[in-house]
PDB file of C-alpha atoms in Angstrom:
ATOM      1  CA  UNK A 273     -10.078  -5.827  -3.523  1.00  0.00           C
ATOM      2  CA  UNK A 274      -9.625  -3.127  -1.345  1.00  0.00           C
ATOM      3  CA  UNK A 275     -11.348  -4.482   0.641  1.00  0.00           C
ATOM      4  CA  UNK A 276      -9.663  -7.710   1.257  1.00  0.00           C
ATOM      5  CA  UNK A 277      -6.318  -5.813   1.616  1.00  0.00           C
ATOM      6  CA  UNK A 278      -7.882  -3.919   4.972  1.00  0.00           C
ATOM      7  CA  UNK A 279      -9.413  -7.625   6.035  1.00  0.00           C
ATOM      8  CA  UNK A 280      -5.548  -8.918   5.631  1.00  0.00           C
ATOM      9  CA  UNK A 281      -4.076  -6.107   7.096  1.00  0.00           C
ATOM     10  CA  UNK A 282      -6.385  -6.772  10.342  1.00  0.00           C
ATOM     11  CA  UNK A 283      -5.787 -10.274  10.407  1.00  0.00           C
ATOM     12  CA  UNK A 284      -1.818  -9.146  10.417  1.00  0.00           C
ATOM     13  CA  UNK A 285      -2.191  -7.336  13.315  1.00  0.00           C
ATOM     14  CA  UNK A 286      -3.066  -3.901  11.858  1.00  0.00           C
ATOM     15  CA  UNK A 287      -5.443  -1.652  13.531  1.00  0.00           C
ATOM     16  CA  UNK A 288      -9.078  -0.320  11.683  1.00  0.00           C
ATOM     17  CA  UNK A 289      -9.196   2.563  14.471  1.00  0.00           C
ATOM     18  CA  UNK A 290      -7.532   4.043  16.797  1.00  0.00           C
ATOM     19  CA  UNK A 291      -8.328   4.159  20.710  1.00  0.00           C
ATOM     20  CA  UNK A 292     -10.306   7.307  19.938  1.00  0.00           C
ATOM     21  CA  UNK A 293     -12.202   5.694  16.807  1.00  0.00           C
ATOM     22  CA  UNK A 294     -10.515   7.547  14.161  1.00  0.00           C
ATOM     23  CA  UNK A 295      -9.035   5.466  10.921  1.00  0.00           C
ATOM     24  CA  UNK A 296      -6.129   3.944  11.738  1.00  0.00           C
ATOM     25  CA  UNK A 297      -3.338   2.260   9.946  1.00  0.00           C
ATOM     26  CA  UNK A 298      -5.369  -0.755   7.759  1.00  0.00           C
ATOM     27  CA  UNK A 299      -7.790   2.035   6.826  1.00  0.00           C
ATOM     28  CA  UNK A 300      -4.966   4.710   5.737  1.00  0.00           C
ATOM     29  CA  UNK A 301      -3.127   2.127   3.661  1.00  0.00           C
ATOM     30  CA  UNK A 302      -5.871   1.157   1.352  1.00  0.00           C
ATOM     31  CA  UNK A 303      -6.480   4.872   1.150  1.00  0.00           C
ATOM     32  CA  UNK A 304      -3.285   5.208   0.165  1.00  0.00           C
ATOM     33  CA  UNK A 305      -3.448   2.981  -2.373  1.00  0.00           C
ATOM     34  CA  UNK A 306      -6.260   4.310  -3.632  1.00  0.00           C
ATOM     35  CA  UNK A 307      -4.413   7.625  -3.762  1.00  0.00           C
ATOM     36  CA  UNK A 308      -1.401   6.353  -5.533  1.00  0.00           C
ATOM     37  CA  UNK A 309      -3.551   4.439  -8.429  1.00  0.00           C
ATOM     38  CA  UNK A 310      -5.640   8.024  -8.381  1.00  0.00           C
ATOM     39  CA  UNK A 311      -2.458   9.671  -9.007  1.00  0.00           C
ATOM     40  CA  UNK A 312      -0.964   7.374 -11.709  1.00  0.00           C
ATOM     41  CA  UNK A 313      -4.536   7.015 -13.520  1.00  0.00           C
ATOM     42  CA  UNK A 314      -4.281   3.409 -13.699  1.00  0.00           C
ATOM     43  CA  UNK A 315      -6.703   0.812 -12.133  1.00  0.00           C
ATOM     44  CA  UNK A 316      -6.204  -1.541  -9.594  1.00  0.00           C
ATOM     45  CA  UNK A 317      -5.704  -4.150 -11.465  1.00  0.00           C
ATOM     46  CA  UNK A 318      -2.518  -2.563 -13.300  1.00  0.00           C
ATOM     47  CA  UNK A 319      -1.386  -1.529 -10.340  1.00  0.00           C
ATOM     48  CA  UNK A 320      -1.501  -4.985  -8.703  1.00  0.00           C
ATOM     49  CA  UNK A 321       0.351  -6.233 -12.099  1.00  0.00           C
ATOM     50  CA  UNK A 322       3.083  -3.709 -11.901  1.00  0.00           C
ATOM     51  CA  UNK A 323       4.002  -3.845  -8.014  1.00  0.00           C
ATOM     52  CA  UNK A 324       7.252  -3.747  -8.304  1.00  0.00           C
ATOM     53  CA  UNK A 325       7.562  -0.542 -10.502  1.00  0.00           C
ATOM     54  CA  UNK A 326       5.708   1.612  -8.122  1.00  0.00           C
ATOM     55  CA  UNK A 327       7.738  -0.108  -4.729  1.00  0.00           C
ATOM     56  CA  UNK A 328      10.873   1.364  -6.789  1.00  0.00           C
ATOM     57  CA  UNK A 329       8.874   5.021  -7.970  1.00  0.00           C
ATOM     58  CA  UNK A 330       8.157   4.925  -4.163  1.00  0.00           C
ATOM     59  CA  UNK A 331      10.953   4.133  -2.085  1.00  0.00           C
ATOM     60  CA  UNK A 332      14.041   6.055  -0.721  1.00  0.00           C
ATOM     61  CA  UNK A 333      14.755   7.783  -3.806  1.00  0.00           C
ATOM     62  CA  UNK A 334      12.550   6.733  -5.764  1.00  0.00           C
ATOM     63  CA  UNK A 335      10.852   9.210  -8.397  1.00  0.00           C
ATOM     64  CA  UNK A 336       7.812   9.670  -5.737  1.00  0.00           C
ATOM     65  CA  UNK A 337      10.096   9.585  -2.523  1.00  0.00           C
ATOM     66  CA  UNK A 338       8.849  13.393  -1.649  1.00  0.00           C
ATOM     67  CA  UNK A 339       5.772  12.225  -1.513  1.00  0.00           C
ATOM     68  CA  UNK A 340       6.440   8.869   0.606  1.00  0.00           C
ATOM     69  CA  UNK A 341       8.796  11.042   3.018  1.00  0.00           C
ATOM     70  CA  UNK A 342       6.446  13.574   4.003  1.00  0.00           C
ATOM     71  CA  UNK A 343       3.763  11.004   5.012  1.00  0.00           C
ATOM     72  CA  UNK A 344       6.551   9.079   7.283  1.00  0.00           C
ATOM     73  CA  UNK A 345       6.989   6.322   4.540  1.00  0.00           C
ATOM     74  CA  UNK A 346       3.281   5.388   4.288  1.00  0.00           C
ATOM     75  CA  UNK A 347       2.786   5.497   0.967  1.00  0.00           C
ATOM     76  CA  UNK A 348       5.701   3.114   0.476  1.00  0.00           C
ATOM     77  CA  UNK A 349       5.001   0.793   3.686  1.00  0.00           C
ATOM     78  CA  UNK A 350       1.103   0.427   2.097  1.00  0.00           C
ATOM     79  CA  UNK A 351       2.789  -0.374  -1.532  1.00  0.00           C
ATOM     80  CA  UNK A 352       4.823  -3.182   0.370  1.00  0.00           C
ATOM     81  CA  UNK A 353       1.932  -4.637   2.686  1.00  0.00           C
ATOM     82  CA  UNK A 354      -0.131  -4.566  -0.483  1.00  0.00           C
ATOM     83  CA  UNK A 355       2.799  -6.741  -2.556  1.00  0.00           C
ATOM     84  CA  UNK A 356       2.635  -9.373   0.442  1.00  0.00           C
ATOM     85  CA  UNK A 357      -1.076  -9.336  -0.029  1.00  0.00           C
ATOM     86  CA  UNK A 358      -1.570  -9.686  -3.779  1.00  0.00           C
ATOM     87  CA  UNK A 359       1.422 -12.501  -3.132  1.00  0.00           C
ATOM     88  CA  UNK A 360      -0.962 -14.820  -0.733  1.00  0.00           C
ATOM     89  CA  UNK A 361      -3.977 -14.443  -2.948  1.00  0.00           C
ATOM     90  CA  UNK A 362      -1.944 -15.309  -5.924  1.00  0.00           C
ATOM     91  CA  UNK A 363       0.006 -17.930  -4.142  1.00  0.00           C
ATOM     92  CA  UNK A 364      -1.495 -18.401  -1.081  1.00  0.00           C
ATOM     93  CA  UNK A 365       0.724 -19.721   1.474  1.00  0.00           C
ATOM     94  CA  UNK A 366       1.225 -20.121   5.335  1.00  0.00           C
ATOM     95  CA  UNK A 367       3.760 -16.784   5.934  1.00  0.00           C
ATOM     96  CA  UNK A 368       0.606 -14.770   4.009  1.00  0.00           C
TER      97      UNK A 368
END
């Protein structure tokens, strides 16, 4: 699924790499993800089913704000984009 959320991140507009070939920001937001599920020792799935909780553990304030602040927001930015995502494939829809 991970996958799928770099693939819709790209087709948003979203860069794979940078001018010098280096990950960029599709790549660091699924790796983020990948951290935050990692960190919470839940799958995927659960995290896709809980969204919301982890946008609010995440955010300004939030519980894991520390972590979300040092990175420039990225962790919480890449819990958002991932929300819109899961959204469309739920939904689908022509604002995906």
């Amino acid at each position: 699924m991970l996958n799928k959320f770099q693939a819709y991140l790209v087709s948003k507009g979203y860069k794979e790499f940078s001018a010098n070939s280096n990950p960029s920001t599709a790549m660091d937001y699924c790796w983020r993800i990948g951290r935050i599920i990692e960190k919470e020792g839940i799958t995927l799935e659960e995290f896709s089913n809980n969204i919301q909780k982890y946008m609010e553990l995440y955010k300004r304030n939030g519980e894991r704000w520390n972590l979300s602040k040092r990175s420039h927001e990225s962790y919480y930015n890449a819990i958002k984009n991932f929300r819109k995502f899961i959204l469309v494939q739920r939904f689908g829809g022509i604002n995906g």
